[in-house]
Short mmCIF file of C-alpha atoms in Angstrom, two decimals:
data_model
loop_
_atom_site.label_atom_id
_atom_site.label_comp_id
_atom_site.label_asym_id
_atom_site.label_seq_id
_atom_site.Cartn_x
_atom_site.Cartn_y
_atom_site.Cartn_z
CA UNK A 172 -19.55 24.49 16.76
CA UNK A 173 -20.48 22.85 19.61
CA UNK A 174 -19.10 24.13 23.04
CA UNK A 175 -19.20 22.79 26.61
CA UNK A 176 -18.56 25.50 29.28
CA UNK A 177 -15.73 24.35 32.03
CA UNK A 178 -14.49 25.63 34.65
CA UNK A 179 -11.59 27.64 33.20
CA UNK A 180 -11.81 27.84 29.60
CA UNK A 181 -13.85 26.81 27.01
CA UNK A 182 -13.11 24.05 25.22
CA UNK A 183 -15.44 22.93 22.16
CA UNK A 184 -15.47 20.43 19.39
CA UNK A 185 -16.13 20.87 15.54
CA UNK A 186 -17.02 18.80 13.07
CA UNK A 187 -17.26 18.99 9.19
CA UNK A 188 -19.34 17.50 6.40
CA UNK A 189 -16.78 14.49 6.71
CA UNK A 190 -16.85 13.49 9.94
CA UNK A 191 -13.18 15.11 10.63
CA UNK A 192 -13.41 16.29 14.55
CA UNK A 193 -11.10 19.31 15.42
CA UNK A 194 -10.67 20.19 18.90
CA UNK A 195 -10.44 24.12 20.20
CA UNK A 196 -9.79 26.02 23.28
CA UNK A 197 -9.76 29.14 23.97
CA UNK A 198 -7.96 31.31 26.52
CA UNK A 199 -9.06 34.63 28.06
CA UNK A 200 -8.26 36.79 30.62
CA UNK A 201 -11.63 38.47 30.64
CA UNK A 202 -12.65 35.00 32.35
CA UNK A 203 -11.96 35.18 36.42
CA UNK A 204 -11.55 31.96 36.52
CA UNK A 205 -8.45 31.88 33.93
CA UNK A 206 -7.10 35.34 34.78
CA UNK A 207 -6.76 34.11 38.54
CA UNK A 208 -5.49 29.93 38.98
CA UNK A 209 -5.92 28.35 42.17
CA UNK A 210 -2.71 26.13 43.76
CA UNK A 211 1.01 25.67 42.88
CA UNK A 212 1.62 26.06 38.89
CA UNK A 213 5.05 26.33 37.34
CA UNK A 214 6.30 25.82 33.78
CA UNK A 215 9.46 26.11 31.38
CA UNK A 216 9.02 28.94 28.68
CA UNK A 217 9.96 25.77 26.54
CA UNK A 218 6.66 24.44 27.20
CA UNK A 219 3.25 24.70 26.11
CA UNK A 220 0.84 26.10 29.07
CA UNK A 221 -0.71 22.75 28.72
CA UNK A 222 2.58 21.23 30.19
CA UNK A 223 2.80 23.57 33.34
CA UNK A 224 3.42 21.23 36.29
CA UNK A 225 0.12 22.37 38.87
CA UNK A 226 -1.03 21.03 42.07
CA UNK A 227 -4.91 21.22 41.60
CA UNK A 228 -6.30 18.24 40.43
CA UNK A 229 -9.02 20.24 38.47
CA UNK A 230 -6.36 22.32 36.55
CA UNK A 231 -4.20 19.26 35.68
CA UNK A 232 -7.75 17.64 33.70
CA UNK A 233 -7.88 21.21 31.71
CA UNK A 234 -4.33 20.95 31.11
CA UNK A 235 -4.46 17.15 29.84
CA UNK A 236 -7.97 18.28 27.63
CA UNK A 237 -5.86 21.82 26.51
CA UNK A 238 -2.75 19.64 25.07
CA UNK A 239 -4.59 17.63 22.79
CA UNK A 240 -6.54 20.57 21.08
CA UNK A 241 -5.73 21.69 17.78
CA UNK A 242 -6.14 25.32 17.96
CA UNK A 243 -5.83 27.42 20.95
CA UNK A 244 -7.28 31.03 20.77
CA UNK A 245 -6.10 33.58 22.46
CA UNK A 246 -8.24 36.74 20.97
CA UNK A 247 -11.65 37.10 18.60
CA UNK A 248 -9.56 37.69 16.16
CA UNK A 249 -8.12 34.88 15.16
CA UNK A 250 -11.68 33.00 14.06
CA UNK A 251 -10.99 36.48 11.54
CA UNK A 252 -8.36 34.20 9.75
CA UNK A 253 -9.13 30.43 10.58
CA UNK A 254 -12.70 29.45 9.56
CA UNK A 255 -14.92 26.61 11.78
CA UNK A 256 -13.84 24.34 8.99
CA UNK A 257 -10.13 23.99 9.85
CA UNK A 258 -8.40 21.40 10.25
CA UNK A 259 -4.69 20.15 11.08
CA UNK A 260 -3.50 17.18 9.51
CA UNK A 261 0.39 15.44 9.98
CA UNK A 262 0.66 14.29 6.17
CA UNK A 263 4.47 13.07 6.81
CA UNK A 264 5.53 11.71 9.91
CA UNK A 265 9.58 11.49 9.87
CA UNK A 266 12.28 11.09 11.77
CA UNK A 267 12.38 13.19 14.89
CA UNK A 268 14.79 16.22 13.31
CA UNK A 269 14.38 19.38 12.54
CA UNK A 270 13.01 20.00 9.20
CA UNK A 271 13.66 23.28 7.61
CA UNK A 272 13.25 25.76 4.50
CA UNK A 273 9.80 24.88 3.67
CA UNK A 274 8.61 26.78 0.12
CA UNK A 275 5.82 26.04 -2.60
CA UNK A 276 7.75 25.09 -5.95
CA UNK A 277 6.02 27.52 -8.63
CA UNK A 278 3.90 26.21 -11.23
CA UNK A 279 3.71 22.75 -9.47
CA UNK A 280 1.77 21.32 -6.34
CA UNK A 281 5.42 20.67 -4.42
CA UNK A 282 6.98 21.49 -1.61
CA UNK A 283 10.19 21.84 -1.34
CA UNK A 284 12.19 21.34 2.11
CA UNK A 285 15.09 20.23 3.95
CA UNK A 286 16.36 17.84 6.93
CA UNK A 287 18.38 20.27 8.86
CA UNK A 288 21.39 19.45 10.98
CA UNK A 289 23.39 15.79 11.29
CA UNK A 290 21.08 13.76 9.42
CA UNK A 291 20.17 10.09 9.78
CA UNK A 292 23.65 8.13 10.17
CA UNK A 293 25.43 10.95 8.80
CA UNK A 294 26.73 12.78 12.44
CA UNK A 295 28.57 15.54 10.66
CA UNK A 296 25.38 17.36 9.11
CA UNK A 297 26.16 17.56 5.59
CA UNK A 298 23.94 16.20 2.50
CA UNK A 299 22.89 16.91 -0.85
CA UNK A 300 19.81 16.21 -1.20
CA UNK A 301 16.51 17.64 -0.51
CA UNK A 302 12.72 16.45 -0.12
CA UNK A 303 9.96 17.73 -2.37
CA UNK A 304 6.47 16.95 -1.32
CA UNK A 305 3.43 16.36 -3.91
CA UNK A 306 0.87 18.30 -1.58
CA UNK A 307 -1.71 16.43 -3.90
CA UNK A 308 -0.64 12.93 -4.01
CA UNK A 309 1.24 12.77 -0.59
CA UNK A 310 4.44 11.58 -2.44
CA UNK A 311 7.61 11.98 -0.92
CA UNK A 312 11.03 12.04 -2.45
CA UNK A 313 14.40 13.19 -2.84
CA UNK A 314 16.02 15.33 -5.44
CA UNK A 315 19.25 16.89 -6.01
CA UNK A 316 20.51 20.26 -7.74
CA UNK A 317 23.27 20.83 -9.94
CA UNK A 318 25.77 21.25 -9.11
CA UNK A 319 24.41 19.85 -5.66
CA UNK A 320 23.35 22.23 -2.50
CA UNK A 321 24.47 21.81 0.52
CA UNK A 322 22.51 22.85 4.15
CA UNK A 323 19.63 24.62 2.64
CA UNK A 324 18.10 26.48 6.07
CA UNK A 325 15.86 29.05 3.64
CA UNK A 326 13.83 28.98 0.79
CA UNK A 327 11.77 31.39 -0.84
CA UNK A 328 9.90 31.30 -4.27
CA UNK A 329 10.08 34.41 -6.18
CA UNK A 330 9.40 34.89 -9.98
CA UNK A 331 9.89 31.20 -10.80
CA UNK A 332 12.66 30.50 -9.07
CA UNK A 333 13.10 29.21 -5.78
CA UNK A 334 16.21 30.79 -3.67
CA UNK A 335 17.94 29.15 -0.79
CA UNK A 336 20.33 30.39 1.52
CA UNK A 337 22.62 27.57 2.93
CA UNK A 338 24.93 27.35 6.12
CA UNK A 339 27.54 26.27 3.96
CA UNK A 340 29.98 23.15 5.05
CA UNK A 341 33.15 22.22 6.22
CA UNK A 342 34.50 23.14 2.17
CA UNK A 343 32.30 26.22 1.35
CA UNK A 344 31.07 29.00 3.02
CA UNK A 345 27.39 30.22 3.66
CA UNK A 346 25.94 31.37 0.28
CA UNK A 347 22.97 32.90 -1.62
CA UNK A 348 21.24 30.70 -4.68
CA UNK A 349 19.06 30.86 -7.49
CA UNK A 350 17.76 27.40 -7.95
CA UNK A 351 15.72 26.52 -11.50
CA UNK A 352 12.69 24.35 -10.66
CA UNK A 353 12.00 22.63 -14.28
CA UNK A 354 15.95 21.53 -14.62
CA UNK A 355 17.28 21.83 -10.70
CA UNK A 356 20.20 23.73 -12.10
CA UNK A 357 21.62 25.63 -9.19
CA UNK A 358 23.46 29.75 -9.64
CA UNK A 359 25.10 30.81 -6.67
CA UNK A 360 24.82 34.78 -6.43
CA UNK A 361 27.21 35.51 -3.41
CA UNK A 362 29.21 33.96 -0.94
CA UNK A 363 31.29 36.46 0.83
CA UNK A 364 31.32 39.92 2.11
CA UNK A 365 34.02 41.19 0.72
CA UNK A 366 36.30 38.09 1.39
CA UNK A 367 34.97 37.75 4.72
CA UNK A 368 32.67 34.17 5.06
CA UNK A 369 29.30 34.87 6.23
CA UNK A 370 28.70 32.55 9.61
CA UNK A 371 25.61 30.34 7.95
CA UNK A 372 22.81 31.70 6.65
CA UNK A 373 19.08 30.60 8.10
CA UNK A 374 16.29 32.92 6.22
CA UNK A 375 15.63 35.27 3.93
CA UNK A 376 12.80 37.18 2.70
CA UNK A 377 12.63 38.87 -1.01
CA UNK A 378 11.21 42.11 -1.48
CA UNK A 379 9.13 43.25 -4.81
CA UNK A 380 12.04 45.25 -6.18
CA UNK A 381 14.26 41.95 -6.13
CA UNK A 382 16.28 42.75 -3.44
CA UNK A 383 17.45 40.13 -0.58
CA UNK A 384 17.49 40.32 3.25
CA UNK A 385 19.33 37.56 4.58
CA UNK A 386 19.71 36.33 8.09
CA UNK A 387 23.22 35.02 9.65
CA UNK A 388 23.36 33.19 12.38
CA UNK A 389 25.93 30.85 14.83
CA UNK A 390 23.18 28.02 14.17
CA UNK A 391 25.39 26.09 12.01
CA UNK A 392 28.65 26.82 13.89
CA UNK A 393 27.01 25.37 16.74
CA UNK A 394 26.07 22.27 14.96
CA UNK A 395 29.47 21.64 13.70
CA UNK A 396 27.82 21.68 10.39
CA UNK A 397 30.84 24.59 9.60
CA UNK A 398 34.37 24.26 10.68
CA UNK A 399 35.35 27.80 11.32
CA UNK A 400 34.36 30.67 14.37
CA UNK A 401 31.86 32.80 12.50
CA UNK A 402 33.86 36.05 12.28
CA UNK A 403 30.85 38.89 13.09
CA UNK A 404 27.98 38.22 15.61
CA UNK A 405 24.54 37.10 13.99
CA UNK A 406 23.57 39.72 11.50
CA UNK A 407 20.92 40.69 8.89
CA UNK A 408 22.20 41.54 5.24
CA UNK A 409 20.95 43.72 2.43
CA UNK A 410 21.64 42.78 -1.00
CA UNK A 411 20.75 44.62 -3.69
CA UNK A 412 18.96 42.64 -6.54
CA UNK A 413 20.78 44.29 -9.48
CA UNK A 414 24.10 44.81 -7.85
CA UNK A 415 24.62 42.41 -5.92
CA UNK A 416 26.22 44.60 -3.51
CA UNK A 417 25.68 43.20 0.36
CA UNK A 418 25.32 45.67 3.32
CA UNK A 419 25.06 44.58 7.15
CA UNK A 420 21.84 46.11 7.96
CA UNK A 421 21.06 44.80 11.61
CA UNK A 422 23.34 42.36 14.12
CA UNK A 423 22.77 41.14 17.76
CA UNK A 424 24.21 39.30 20.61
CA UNK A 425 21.79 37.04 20.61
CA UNK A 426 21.16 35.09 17.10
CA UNK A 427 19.34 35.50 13.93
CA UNK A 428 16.53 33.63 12.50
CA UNK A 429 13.78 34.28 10.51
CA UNK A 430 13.03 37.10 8.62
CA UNK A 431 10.02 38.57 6.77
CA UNK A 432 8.76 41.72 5.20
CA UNK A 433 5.20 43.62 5.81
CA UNK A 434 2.83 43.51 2.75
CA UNK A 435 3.29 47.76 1.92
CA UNK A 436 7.31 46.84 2.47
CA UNK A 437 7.80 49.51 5.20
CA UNK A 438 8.53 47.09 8.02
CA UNK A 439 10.77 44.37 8.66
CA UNK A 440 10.11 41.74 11.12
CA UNK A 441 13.41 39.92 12.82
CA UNK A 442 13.31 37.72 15.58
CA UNK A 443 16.08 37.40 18.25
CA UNK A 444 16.29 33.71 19.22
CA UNK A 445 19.44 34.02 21.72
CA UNK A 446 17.64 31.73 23.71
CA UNK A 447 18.94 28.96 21.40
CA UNK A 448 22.99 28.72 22.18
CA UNK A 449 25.05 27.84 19.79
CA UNK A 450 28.22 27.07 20.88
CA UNK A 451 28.05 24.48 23.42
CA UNK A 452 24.75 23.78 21.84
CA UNK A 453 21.82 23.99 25.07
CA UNK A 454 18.62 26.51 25.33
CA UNK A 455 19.20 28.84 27.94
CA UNK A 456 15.68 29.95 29.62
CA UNK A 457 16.71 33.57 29.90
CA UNK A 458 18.08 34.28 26.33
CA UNK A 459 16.81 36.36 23.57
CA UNK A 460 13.11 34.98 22.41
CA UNK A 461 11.60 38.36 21.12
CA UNK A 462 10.24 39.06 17.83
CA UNK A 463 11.08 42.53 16.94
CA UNK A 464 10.08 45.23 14.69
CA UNK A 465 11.91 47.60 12.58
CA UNK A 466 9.94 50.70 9.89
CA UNK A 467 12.72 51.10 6.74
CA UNK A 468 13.55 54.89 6.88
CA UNK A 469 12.84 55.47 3.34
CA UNK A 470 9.45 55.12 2.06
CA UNK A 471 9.44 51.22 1.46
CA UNK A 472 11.61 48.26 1.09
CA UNK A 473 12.17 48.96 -1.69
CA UNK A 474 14.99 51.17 -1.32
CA UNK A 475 18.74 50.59 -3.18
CA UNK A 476 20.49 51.09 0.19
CA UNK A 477 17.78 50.89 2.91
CA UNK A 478 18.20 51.81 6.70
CA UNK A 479 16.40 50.40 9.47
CA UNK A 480 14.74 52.83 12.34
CA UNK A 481 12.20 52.82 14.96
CA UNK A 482 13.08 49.25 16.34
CA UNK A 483 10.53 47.92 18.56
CA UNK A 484 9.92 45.00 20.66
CA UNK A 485 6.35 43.36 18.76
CA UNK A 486 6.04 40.00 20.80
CA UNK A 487 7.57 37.64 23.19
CA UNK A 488 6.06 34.18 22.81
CA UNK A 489 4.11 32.66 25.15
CA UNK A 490 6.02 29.65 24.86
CA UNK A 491 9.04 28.18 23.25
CA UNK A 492 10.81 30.66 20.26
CA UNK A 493 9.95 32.11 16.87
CA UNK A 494 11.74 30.70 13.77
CA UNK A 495 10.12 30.64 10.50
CA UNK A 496 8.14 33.58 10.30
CA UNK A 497 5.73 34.41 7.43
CA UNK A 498 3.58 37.37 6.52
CA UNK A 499 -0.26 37.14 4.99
CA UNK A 500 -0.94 39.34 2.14
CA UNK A 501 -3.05 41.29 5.16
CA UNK A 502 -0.18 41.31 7.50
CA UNK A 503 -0.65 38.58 10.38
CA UNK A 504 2.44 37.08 11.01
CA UNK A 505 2.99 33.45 11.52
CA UNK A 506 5.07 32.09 13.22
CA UNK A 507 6.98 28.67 13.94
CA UNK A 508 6.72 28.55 17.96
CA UNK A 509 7.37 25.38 18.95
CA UNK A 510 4.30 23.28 19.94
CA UNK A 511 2.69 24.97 16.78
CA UNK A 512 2.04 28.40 14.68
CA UNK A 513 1.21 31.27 16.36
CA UNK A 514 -0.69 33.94 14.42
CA UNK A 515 0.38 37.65 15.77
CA UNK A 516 -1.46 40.88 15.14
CA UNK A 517 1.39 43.33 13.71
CA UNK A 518 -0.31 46.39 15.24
CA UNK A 519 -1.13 45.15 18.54
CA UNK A 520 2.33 42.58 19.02
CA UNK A 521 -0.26 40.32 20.72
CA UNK A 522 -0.64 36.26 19.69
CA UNK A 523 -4.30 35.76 18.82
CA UNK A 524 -3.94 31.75 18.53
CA UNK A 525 -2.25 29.14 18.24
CA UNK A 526 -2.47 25.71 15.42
CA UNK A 527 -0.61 22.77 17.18
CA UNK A 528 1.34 20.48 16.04
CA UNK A 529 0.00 17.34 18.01
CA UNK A 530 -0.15 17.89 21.32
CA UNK A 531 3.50 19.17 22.32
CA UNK A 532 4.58 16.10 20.88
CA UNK A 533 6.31 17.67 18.07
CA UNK A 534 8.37 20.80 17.02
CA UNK A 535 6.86 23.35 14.59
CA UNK A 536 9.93 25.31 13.19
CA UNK A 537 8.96 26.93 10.14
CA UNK A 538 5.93 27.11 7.58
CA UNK A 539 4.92 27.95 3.60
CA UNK A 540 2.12 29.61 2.42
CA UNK A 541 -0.40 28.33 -0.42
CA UNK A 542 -3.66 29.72 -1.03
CA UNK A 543 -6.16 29.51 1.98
CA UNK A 544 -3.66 26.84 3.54
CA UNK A 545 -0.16 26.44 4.07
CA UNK A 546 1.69 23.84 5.52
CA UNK A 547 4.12 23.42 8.72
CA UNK A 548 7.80 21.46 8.98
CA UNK A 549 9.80 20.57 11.88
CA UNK A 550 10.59 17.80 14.22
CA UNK A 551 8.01 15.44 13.28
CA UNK A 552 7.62 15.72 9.80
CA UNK A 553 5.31 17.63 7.88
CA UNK A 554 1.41 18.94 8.60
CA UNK A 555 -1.53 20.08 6.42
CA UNK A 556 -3.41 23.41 7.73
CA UNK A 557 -6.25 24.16 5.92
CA UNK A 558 -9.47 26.19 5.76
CA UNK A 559 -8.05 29.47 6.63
CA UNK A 560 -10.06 32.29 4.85
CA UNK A 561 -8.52 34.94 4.08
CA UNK A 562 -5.87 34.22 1.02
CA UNK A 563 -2.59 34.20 2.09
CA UNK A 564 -0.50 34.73 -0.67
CA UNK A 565 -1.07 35.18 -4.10
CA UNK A 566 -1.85 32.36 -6.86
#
């Protein structure tokens, strides 16, 4: 790599065997002249630091140089994960929604993902269709299940299968689903607790005993995507993967979002994303944005009734809110924050970089692993991250 000292950060350029030039910065306190900025400097949490509005000329060059970088790093670790031979590419530029439920397809090079939310001329947010993406060939297109799915907001593969978790619609409440990949066939496995409609489900995260933790929020209440007042406040459910049986294992004030499960299965991550009202739809600066931590009182995840203890606050982000959030087989977290993917240290809490999504121009909501790469959807369309090294997930 090839770095040229400035005045408050370092900001280099690399390039590979093909020519492809990725931009860098990087961010530390340990430098006097970052730790301590000189004028007037102001900025939304909803913004990148690149955005801030500053009154120093200098500062407002290092800004415009910052927000068209590719990665930002925040901590030595994070060249740990992504090698000098990164790169970000935006394979599938689309309409300016947000994209959602991003998972590889087993056995194939697809991804599978949705348009969330009132799409195209449709203003009431309901369709049946979703996108699959050749990650090879670039090809784009639509399929449908049967019988068809409705407001997919989470997808996981697991064993085959791909499962979704949908908001539900104006005829159907919120549900779980088992969706066959070689015919499209589509098994709902619950839509109720115990008569009661689940609000609209956003995530979910499988554990290796086959058991479900699925997130409920007000998202698609606020939307207007559902037609009734979800009747408890967002929530986190257990469901056991033999039973069936559902248990309310966490709820908030705030709202529920992503969820994801450490690699031993003895912590769950949850982030609190009150920041994003509902109902009238609007951000609101000083809501919920936390990503939290919880240890499973019994051994593992495992468990056929688990309980969550020792809840701890891991991370507020540095800018925007975490959605989609993944874990690595070694146990960063990733998540969707915005103007990219932050990478978080699960010990520490702390963010040790950032991979952009094209210069705050765009919305990174949620993400899917593959092998040393994974890939990013949001508002924007869809981006390519590749050449991180450690393997993120298993063939």
């Amino acid at each position: 790599m090839l770095r040229v000292e400035l005045w408050v950060w370092n900001l280099w350029q690399s390039q590979s065997h093909n020519n492809t030039v990725r931009s860098w910065a990087w961010l530390s306190y340990e430098n006097l002249s970052f730790a301590v900025l000189p004028g007037k400097f102001n900025r939304s949490v909803f913004d990148a630091p690149a955005k801030a509005e500053v009154s120093d000329e200098r500062l407002a060059v290092l800004n415009e140089k910052l927000n068209s970088t590719d990665f930002v790093v925040y901590d030595e670790k994070f060249f740990d994960i992504v090698g000098p031979q990164a790169k970000v590419e935006h394979v599938q530029a689309l309409a300016f929604r947000s994209h959602e439920a991003p998972c590889m397809v087993p056995g194939t090079n697809d991804l599978f993902f949705v348009e969330w939310g009132p799409s195209g001329n449709n203003t009431d947010g309901v369709h049946d269709w979703q996108y699959l993406l050749n990650t090879k060939t670039n090809e784009l297109r639509k399929i449908t299940t049967s019988p068809p799915t409705i407001n997919v907001h989470g997808c996981v593969p697991f064993n085959g299968f791909i499962y979704v978790v949908t908001d539900g619609g104006p005829d159907e409440t919120g549900y779980l689903a088992k969706i066959d990949p070689k015919t499209w066939k589509r098994t709902t496995l619950i839509n109720h607790y115990y008569e009661e409609p689940f609000g609209g489900f956003n995530d979910l995260a499988i554990d290796p005993d086959s058991n479900f933790y699925l997130t409920d929020s007000r998202s698609g209440w606020g939307k207007g995507i559902v037609p009734f007042t979800p009747p408890q406040n967002p929530s986190t459910y257990f469901v056991n993967g033999t039973t069936m049986r559902p248990k309310l294992l966490q709820t908030t004030t705030g709202n529920a979002n992503g969820v994801a499960i450490s690699p031993d299965g003895r912590t769950l991550y949850l982030p609190d994303t009150g920041v994003s009202q509902y109902y009238p739809v609007k951000k609101n600066p000083y809501g919920a944005r936390e990503l939290w931590a919880y240890d499973f009182a019994t051994a593992s995840s495992g468990a056929k009734c688990p309980t969550l203890t020792n809840k701890r606050l891991l991370n507020n982000p540095i800018t925007y809110f975490y959605d989609g959030i993944r874990v690595s087989n070694e146990g960063w977290i990733f998540c969707g924050a915005g103007h990219g993917v932050d990478i978080i240290d699960p010990e520490t809490g702390l963010a040790l970089g950032s991979i952009r999504v094209g210069g705050g121009k765009n919305v990174a909501v949620s993400l899917a692993f593959g092998f040393h790469e994974f890939w990013i959807v949001g508002q924007g369309g869809v981006w390519h991250v590749s050449g991180i090294k450690p393997a993120l997930t298993t063939k």
